[in-house]
PDB file of C-alpha atoms in Angstrom:
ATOM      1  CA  UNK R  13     -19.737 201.901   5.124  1.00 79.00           C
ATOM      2  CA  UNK R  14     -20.438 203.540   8.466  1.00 85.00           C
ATOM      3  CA  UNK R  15     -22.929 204.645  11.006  1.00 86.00           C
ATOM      4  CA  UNK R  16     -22.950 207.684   9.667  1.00 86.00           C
ATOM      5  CA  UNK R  17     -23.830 207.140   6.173  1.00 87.00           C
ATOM      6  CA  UNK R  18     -26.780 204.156   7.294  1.00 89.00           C
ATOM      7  CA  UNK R  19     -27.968 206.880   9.869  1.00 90.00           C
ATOM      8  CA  UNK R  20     -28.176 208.964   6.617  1.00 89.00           C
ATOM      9  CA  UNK R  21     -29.760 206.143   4.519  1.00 88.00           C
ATOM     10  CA  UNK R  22     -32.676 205.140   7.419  1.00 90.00           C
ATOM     11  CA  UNK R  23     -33.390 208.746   7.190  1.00 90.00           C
ATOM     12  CA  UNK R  24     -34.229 208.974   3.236  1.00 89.00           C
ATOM     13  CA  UNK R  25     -35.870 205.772   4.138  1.00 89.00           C
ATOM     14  CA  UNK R  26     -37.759 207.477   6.493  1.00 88.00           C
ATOM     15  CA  UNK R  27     -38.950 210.513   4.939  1.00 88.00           C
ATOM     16  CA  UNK R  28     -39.291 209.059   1.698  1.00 87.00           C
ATOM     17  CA  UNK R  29     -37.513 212.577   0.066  1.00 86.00           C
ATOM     18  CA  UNK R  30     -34.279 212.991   0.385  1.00 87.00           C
ATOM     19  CA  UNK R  31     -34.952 216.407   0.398  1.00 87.00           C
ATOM     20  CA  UNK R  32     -37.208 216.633   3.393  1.00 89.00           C
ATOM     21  CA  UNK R  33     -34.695 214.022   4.718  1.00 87.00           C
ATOM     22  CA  UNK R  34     -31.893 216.574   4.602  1.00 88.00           C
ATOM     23  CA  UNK R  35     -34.236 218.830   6.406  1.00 88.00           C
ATOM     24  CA  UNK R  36     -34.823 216.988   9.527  1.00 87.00           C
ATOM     25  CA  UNK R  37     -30.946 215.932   9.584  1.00 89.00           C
ATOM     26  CA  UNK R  38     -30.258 219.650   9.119  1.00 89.00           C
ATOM     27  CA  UNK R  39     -28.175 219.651   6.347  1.00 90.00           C
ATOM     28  CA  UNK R  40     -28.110 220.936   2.599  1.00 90.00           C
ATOM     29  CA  UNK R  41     -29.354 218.395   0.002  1.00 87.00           C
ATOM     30  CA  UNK R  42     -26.240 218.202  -1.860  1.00 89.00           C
ATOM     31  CA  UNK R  43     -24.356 216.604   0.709  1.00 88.00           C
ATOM     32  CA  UNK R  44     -26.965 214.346   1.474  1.00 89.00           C
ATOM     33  CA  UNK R  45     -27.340 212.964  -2.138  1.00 87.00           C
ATOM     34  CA  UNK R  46     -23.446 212.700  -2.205  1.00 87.00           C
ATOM     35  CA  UNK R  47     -23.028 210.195   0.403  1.00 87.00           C
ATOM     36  CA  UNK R  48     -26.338 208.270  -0.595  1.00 88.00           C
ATOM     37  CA  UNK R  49     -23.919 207.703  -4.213  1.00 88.00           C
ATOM     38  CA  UNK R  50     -21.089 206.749  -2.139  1.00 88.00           C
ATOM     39  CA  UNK R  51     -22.449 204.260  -0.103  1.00 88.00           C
ATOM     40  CA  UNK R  52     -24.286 202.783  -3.259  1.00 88.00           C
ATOM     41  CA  UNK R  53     -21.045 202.683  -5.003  1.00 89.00           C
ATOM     42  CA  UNK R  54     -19.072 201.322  -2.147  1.00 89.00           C
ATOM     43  CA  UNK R  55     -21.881 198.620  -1.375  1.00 89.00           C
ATOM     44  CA  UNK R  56     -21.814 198.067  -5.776  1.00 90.00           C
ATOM     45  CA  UNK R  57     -25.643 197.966  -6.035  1.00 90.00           C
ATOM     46  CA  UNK R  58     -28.896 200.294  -5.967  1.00 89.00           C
ATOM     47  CA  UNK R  59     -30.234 201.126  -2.585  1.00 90.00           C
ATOM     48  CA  UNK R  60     -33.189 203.188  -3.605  1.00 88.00           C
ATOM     49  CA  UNK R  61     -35.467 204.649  -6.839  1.00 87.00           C
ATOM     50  CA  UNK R  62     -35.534 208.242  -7.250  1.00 80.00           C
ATOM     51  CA  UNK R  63     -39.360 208.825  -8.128  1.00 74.00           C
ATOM     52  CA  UNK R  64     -40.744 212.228  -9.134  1.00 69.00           C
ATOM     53  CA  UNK R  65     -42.149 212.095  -5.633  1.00 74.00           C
ATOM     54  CA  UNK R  66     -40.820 209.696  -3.107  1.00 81.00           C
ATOM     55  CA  UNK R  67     -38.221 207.008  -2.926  1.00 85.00           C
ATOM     56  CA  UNK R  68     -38.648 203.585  -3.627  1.00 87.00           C
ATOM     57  CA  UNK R  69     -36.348 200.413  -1.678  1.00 91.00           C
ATOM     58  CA  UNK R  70     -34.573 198.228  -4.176  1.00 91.00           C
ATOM     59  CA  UNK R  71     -34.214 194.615  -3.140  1.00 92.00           C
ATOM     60  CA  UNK R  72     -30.867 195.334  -1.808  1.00 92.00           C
ATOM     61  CA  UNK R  73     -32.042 198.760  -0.532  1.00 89.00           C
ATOM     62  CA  UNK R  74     -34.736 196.672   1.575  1.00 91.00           C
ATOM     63  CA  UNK R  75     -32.100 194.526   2.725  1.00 92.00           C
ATOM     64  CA  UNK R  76     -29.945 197.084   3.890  1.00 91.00           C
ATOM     65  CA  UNK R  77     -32.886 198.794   5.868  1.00 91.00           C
ATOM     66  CA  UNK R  78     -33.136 195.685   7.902  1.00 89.00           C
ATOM     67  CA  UNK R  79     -29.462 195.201   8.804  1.00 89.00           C
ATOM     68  CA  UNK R  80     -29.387 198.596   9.491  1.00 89.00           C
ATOM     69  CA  UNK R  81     -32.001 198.695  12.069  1.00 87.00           C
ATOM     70  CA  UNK R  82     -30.464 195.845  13.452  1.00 85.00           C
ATOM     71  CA  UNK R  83     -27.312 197.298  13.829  1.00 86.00           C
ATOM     72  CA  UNK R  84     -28.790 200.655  15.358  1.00 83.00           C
ATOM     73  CA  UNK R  85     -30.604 198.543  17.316  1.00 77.00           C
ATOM     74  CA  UNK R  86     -27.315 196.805  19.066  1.00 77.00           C
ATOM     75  CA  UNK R  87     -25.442 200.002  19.174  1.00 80.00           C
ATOM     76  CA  UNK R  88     -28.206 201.065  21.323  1.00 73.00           C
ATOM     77  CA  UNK R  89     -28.012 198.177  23.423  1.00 67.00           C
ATOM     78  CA  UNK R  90     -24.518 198.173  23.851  1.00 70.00           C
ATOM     79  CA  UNK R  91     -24.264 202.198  24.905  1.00 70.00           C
ATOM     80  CA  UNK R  92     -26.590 201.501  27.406  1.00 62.00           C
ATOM     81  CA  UNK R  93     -24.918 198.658  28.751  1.00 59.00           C
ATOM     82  CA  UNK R  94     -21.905 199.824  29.177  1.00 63.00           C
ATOM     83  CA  UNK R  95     -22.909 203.238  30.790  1.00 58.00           C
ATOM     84  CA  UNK R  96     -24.725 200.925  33.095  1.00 51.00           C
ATOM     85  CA  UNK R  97     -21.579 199.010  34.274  1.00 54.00           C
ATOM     86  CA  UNK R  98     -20.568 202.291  35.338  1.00 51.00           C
ATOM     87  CA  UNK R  99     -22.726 201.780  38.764  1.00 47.00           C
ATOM     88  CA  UNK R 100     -21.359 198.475  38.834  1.00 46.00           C
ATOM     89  CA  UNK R 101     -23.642 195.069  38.803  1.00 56.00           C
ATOM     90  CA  UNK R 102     -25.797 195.886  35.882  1.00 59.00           C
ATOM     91  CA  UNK R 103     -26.278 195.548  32.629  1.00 70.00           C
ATOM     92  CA  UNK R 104     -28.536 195.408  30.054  1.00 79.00           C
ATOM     93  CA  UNK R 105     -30.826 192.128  29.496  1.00 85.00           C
ATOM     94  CA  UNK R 106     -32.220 191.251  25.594  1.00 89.00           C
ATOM     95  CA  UNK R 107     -34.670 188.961  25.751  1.00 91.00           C
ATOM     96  CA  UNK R 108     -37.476 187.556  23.143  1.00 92.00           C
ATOM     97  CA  UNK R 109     -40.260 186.594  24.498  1.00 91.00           C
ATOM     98  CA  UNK R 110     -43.838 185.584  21.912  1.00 88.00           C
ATOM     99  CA  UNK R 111     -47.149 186.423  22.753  1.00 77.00           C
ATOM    100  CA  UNK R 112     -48.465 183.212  24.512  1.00 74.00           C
ATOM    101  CA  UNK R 113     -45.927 183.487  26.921  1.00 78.00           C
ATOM    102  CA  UNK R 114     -47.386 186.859  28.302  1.00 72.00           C
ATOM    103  CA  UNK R 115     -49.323 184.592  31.235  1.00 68.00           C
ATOM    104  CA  UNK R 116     -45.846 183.579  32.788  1.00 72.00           C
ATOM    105  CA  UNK R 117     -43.540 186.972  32.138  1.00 75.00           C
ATOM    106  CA  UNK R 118     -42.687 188.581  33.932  1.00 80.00           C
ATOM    107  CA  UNK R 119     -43.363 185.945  36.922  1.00 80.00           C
ATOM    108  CA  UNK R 120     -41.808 186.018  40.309  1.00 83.00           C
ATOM    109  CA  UNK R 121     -38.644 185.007  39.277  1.00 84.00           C
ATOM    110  CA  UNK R 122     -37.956 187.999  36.934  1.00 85.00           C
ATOM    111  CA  UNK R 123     -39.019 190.185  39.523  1.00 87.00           C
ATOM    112  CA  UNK R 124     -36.698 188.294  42.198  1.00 86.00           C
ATOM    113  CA  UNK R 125     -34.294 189.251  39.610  1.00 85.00           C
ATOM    114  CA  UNK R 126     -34.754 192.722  39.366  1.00 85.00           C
ATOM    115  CA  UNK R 127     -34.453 193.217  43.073  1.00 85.00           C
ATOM    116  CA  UNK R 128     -31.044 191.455  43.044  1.00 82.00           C
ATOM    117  CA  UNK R 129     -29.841 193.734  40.418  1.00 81.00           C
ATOM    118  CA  UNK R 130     -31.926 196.827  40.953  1.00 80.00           C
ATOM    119  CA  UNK R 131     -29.543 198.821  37.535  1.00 76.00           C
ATOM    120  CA  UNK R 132     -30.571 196.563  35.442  1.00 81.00           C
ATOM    121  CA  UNK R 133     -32.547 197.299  32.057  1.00 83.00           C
ATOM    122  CA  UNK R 134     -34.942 194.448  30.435  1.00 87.00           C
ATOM    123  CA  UNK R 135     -35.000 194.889  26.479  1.00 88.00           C
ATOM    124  CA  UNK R 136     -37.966 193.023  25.326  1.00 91.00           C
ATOM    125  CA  UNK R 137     -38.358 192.374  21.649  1.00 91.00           C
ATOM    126  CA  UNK R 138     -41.684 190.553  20.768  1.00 89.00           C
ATOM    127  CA  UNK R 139     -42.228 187.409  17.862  1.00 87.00           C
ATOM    128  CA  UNK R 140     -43.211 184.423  17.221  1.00 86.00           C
ATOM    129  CA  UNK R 141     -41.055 181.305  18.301  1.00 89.00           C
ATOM    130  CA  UNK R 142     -39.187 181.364  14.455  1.00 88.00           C
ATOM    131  CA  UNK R 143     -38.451 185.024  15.035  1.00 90.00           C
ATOM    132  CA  UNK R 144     -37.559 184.969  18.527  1.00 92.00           C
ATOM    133  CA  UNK R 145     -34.845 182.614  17.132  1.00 92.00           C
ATOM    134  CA  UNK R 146     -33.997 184.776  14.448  1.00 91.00           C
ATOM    135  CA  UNK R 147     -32.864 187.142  16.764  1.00 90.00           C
ATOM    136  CA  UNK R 148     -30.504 185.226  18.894  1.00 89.00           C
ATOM    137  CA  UNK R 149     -29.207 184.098  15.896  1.00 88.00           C
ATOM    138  CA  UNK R 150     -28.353 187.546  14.890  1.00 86.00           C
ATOM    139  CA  UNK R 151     -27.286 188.928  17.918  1.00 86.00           C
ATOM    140  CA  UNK R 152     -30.332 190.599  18.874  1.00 89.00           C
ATOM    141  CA  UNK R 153     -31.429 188.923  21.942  1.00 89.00           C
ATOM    142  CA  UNK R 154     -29.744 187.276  24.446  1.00 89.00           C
ATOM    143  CA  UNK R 155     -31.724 184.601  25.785  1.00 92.00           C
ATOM    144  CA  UNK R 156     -35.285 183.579  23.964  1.00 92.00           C
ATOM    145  CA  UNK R 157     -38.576 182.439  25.488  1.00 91.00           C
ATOM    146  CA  UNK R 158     -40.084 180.088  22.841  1.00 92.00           C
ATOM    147  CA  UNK R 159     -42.568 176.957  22.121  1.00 88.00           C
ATOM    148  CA  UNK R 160     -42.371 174.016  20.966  1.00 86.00           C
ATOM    149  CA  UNK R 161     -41.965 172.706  18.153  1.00 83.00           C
ATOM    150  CA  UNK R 162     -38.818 175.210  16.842  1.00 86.00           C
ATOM    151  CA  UNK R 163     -35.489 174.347  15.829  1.00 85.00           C
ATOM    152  CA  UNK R 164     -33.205 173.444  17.914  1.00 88.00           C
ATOM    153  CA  UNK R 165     -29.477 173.123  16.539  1.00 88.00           C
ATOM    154  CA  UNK R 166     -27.099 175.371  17.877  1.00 90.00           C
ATOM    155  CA  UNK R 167     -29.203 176.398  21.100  1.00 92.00           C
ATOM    156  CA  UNK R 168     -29.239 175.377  24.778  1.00 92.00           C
ATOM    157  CA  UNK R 169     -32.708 174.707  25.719  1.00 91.00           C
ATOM    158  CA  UNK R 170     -34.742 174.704  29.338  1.00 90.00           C
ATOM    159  CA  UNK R 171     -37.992 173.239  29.002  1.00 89.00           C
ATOM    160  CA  UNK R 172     -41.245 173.998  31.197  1.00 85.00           C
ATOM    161  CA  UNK R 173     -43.680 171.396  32.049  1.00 86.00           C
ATOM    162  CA  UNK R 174     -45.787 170.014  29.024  1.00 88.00           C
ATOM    163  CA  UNK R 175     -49.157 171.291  28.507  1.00 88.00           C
ATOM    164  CA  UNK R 176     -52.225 170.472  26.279  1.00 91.00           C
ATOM    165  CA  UNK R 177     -53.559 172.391  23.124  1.00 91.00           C
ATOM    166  CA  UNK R 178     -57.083 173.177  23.883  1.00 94.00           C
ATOM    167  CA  UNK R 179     -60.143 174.297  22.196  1.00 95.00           C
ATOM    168  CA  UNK R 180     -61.534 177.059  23.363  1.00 95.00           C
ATOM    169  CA  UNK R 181     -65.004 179.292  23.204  1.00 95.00           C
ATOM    170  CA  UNK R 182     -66.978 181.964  24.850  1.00 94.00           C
ATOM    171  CA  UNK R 183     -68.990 181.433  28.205  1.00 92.00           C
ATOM    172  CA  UNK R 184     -72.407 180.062  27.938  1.00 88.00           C
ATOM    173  CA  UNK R 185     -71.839 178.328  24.484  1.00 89.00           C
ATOM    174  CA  UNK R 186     -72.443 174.035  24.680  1.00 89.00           C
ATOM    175  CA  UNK R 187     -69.817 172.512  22.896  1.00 90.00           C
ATOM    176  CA  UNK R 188     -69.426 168.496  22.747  1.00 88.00           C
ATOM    177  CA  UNK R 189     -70.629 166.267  25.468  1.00 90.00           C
ATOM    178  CA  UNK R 190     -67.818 165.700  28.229  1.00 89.00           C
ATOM    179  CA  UNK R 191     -67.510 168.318  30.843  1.00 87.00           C
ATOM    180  CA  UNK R 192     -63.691 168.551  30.551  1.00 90.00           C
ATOM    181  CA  UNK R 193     -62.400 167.089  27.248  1.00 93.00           C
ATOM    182  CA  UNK R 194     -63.492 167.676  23.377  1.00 94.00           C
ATOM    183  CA  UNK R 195     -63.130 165.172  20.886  1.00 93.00           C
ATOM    184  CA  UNK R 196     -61.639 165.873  17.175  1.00 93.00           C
ATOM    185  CA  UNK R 197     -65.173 164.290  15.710  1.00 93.00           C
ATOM    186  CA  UNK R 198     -66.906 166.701  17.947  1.00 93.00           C
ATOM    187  CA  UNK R 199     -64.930 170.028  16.368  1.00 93.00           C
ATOM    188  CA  UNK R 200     -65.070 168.631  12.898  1.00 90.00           C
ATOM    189  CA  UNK R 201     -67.807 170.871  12.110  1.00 87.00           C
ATOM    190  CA  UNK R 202     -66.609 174.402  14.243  1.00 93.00           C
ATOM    191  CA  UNK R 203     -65.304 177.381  12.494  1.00 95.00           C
ATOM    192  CA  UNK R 204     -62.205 176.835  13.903  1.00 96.00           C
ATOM    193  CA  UNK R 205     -59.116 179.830  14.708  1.00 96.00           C
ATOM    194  CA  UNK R 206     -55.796 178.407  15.228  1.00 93.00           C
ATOM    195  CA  UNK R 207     -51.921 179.530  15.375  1.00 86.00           C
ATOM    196  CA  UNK R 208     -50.688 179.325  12.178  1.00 86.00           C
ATOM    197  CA  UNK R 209     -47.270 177.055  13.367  1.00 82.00           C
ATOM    198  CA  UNK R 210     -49.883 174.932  14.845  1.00 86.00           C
ATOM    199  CA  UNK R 211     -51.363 174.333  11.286  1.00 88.00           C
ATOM    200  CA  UNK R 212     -49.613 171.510  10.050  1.00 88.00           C
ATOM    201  CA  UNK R 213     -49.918 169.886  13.664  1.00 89.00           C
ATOM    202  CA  UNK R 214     -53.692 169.695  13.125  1.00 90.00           C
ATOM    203  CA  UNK R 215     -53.832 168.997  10.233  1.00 90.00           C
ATOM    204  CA  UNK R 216     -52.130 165.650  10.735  1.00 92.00           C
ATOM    205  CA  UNK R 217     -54.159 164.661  13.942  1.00 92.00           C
ATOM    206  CA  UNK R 218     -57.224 165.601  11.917  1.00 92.00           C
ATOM    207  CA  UNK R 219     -56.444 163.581   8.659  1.00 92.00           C
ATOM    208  CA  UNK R 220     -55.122 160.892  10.827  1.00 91.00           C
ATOM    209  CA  UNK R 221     -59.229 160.431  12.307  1.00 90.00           C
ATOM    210  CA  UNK R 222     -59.836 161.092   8.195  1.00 92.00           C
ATOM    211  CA  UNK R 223     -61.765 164.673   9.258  1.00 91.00           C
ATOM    212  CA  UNK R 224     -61.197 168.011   7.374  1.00 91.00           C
ATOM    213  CA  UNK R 225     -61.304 170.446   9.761  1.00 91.00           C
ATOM    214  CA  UNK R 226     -63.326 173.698   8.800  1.00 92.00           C
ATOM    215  CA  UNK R 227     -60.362 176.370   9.324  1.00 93.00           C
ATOM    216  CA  UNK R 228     -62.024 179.788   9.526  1.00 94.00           C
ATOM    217  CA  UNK R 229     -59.255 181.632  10.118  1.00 95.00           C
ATOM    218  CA  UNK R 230     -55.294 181.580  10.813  1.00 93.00           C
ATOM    219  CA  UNK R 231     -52.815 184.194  12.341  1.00 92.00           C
ATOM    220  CA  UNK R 232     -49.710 184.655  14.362  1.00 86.00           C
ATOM    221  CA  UNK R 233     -50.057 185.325  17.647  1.00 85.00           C
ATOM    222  CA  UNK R 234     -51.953 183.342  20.219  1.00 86.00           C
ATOM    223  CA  UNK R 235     -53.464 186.684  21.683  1.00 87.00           C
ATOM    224  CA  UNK R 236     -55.342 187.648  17.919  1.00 91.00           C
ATOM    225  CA  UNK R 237     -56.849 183.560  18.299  1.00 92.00           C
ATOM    226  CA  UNK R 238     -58.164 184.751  21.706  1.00 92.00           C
ATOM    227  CA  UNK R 239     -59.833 188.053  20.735  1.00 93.00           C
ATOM    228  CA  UNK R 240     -61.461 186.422  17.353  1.00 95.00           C
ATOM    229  CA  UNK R 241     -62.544 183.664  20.129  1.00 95.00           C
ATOM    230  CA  UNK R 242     -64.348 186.063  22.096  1.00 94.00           C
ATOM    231  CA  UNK R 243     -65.558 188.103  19.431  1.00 93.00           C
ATOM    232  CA  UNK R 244     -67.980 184.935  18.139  1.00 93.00           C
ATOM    233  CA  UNK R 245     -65.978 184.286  15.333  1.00 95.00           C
ATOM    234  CA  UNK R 246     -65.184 180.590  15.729  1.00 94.00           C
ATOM    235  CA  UNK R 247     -63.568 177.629  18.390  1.00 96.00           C
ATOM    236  CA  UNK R 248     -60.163 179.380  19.240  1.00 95.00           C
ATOM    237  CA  UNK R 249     -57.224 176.439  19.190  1.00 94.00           C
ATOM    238  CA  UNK R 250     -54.198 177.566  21.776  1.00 92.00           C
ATOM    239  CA  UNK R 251     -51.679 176.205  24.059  1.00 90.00           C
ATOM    240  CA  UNK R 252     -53.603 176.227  27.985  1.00 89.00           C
ATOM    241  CA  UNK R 253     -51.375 178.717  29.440  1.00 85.00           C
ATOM    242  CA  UNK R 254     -52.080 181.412  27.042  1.00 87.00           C
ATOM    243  CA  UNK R 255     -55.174 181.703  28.371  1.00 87.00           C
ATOM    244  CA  UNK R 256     -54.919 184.716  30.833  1.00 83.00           C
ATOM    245  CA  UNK R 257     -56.870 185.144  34.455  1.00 83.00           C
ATOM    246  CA  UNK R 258     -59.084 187.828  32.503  1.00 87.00           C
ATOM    247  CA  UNK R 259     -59.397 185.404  29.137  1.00 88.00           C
ATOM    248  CA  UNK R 260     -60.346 182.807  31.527  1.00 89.00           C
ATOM    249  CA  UNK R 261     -63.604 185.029  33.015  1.00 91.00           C
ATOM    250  CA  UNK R 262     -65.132 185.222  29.389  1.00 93.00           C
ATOM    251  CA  UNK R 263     -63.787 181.567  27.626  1.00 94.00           C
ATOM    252  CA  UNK R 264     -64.569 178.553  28.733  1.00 94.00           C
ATOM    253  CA  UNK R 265     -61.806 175.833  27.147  1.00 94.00           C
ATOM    254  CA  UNK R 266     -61.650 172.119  26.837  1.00 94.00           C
ATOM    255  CA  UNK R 267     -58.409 169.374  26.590  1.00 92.00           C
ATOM    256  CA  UNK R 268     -58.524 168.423  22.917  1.00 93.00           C
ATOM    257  CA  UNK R 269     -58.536 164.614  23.302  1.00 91.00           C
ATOM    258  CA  UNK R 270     -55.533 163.690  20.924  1.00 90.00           C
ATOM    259  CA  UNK R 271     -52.024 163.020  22.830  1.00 89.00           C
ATOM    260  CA  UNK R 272     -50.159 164.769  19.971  1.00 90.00           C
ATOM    261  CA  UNK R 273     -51.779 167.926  20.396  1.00 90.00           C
ATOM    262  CA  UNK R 274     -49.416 169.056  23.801  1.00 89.00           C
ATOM    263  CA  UNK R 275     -46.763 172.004  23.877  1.00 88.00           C
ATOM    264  CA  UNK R 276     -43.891 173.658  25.963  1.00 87.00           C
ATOM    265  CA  UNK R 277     -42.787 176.817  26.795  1.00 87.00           C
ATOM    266  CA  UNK R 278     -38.835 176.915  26.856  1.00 90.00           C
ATOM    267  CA  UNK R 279     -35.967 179.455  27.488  1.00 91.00           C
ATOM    268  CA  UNK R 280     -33.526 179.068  24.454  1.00 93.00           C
ATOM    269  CA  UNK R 281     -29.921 180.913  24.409  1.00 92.00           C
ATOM    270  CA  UNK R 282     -27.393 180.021  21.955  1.00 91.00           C
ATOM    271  CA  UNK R 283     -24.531 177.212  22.761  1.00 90.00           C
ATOM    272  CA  UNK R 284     -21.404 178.827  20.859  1.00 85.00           C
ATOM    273  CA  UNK R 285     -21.628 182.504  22.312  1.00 80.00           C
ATOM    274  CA  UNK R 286     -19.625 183.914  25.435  1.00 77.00           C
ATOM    275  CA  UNK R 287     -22.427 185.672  27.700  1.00 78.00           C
ATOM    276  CA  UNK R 288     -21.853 187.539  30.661  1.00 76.00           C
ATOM    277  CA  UNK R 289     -22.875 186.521  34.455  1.00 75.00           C
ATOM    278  CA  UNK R 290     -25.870 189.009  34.267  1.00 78.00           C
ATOM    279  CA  UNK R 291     -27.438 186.825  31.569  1.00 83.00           C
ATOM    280  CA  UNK R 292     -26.373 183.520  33.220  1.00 84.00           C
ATOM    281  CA  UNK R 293     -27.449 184.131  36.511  1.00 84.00           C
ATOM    282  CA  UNK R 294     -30.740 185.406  34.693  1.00 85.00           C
ATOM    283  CA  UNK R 295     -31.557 182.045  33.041  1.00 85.00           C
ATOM    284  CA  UNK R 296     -30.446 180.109  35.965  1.00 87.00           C
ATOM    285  CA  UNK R 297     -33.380 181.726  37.788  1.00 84.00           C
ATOM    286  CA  UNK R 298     -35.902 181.713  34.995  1.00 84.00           C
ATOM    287  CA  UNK R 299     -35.025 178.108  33.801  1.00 83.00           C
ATOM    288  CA  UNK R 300     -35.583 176.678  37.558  1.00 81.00           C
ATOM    289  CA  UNK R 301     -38.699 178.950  37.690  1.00 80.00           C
ATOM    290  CA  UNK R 302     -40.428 177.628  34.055  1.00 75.00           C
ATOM    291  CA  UNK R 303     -39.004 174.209  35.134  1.00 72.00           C
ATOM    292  CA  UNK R 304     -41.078 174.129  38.234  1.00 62.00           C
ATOM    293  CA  UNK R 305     -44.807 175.003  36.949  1.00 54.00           C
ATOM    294  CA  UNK R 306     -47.752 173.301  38.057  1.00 48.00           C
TER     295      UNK R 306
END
């Protein structure tokens, strides 16, 4: 197997035909079809379905998209990288950042940073804190930006300053009594919209006061809580420093008064791996910067 035949493969995958694949990689269909066999037969299993009109992924085909992106995806990476080192101190930086950490990235540190090395490249891939690790595990990334909880074996791990999970709802709404705080009784009855790796957090808080909390909705990212928030949908449930400056002029939030219901942001790389000064020096910086929020 080589880049050549999964450049080949993406391409079917792609166009769905492997004639009008062939097409865009201008070459005759024959060929094409030939090395699609080959790599099937080298790999021993069924990439791909030959309908009477498209293609359709085996399990192993699906599989093999995935790697192969992956490995594009490096060899990308890595070009660029080393063309960079051409003009000396530079490099290219992977890092994986999720969506409720878009308040404090890039902050002044990161842009300290890119002063200091002024060829550098950022390569930001975007997930959730399972994903993020995912892709450190694979190779993807090279340092993470994450939130507790997450797992934790094999990685080196910065923590910021802990933070509270709060409720939170559009301007000019009146919900529970205390200016500042919310209690669990008090949200027992809101449509609530919460994180989905926060679920099983609440839901253990909750049962512990023996209240079923009316879930409207659950999603991934911290950002789609916010919008459903402001859109009149329900109480949005999110770690404080998701909310932005701009979230902050239409949502009004409160501290959730339960002490297991806290957070922290934290910059994760992985223990075993050799990295290079570039990334070093880069979490140095970061680490002190996350380290020292207010």
């Amino acid at each position: 197997m080589n880049l050549k035949q999964l450049k080949y493969f993406l391409m079917i995958v792609e166009e769905g035909r492997i004639t009008a694949a062939a097409k865009k990689l201008h070459i005759a269909q024959p060929p094409l079809s030939y090395q699609l066999r080959m790599l099937e037969e080298e790999l021993g299993v069924q990439l791909m379905k030959r309908g009477s009109r498209n293609i359709t992924l085996t399990p192993a085909g699906k599989l093999l998209k995935e790697r192969a992106e992956q490995i594009f995806s490096l060899t990308t990476s890595t070009t660029r990288e080393l063309e960079l080192y051409k003009k000396g101190n530079a490099g290219t930086l992977a890092i994986g950042t999720i969506s409720s950490s878009s308040t404090i990235i890039p902050d002044a540190s990161i842009a300290k940073f890119a002063e200091l090395y002024p060829n550098i490249q950022f390569d930001i891939h975007e997930g959730n804190s399972y994903e993020v690790i995912e892709m450190l595990d694979k190779g993807i990334i090279d340092v993470g930006i994450v939130r507790t909880p997450f797992r934790k074996s094999g990685l080196t791990v910065r923590y910021a300053k802990t933070e509270p999970i709060v409720a939170v709802f559009p301007m000019g709404e009146v919900i529970g009594k205390n200016k500042d705080i919310i209690s669990l009784k008090e949200l027992e009855r809101e449509p609530l919209i919460i994180y989905r790796r926060f679920n099983e957090l609440l839901q253990s808080v909750f049962e512990t006061e023996q209240i079923i909390p009316n879930i409207r909705c659950r999603n991934d990212d911290a950002r789609t809580t916010l919008n459903w928030t402001k859109a009149g949908l329900g109480v949005g449930v999110v770690p404080l420093s998701a909310l932005s400056f701009h979230d902050r002029k239409t949502l009004q939030y409160k501290a959730i008064n339960a002490k297991e219901l806290t957070t922290q942001m934290a910059v994760v790389w992985k223990t075993d791996r050799q990295h290079s000064a570039l990334t070093l020096d880069f979490i140095e910086a970061f680490a002190d910067s996350i380290e020292s929020i207010k």
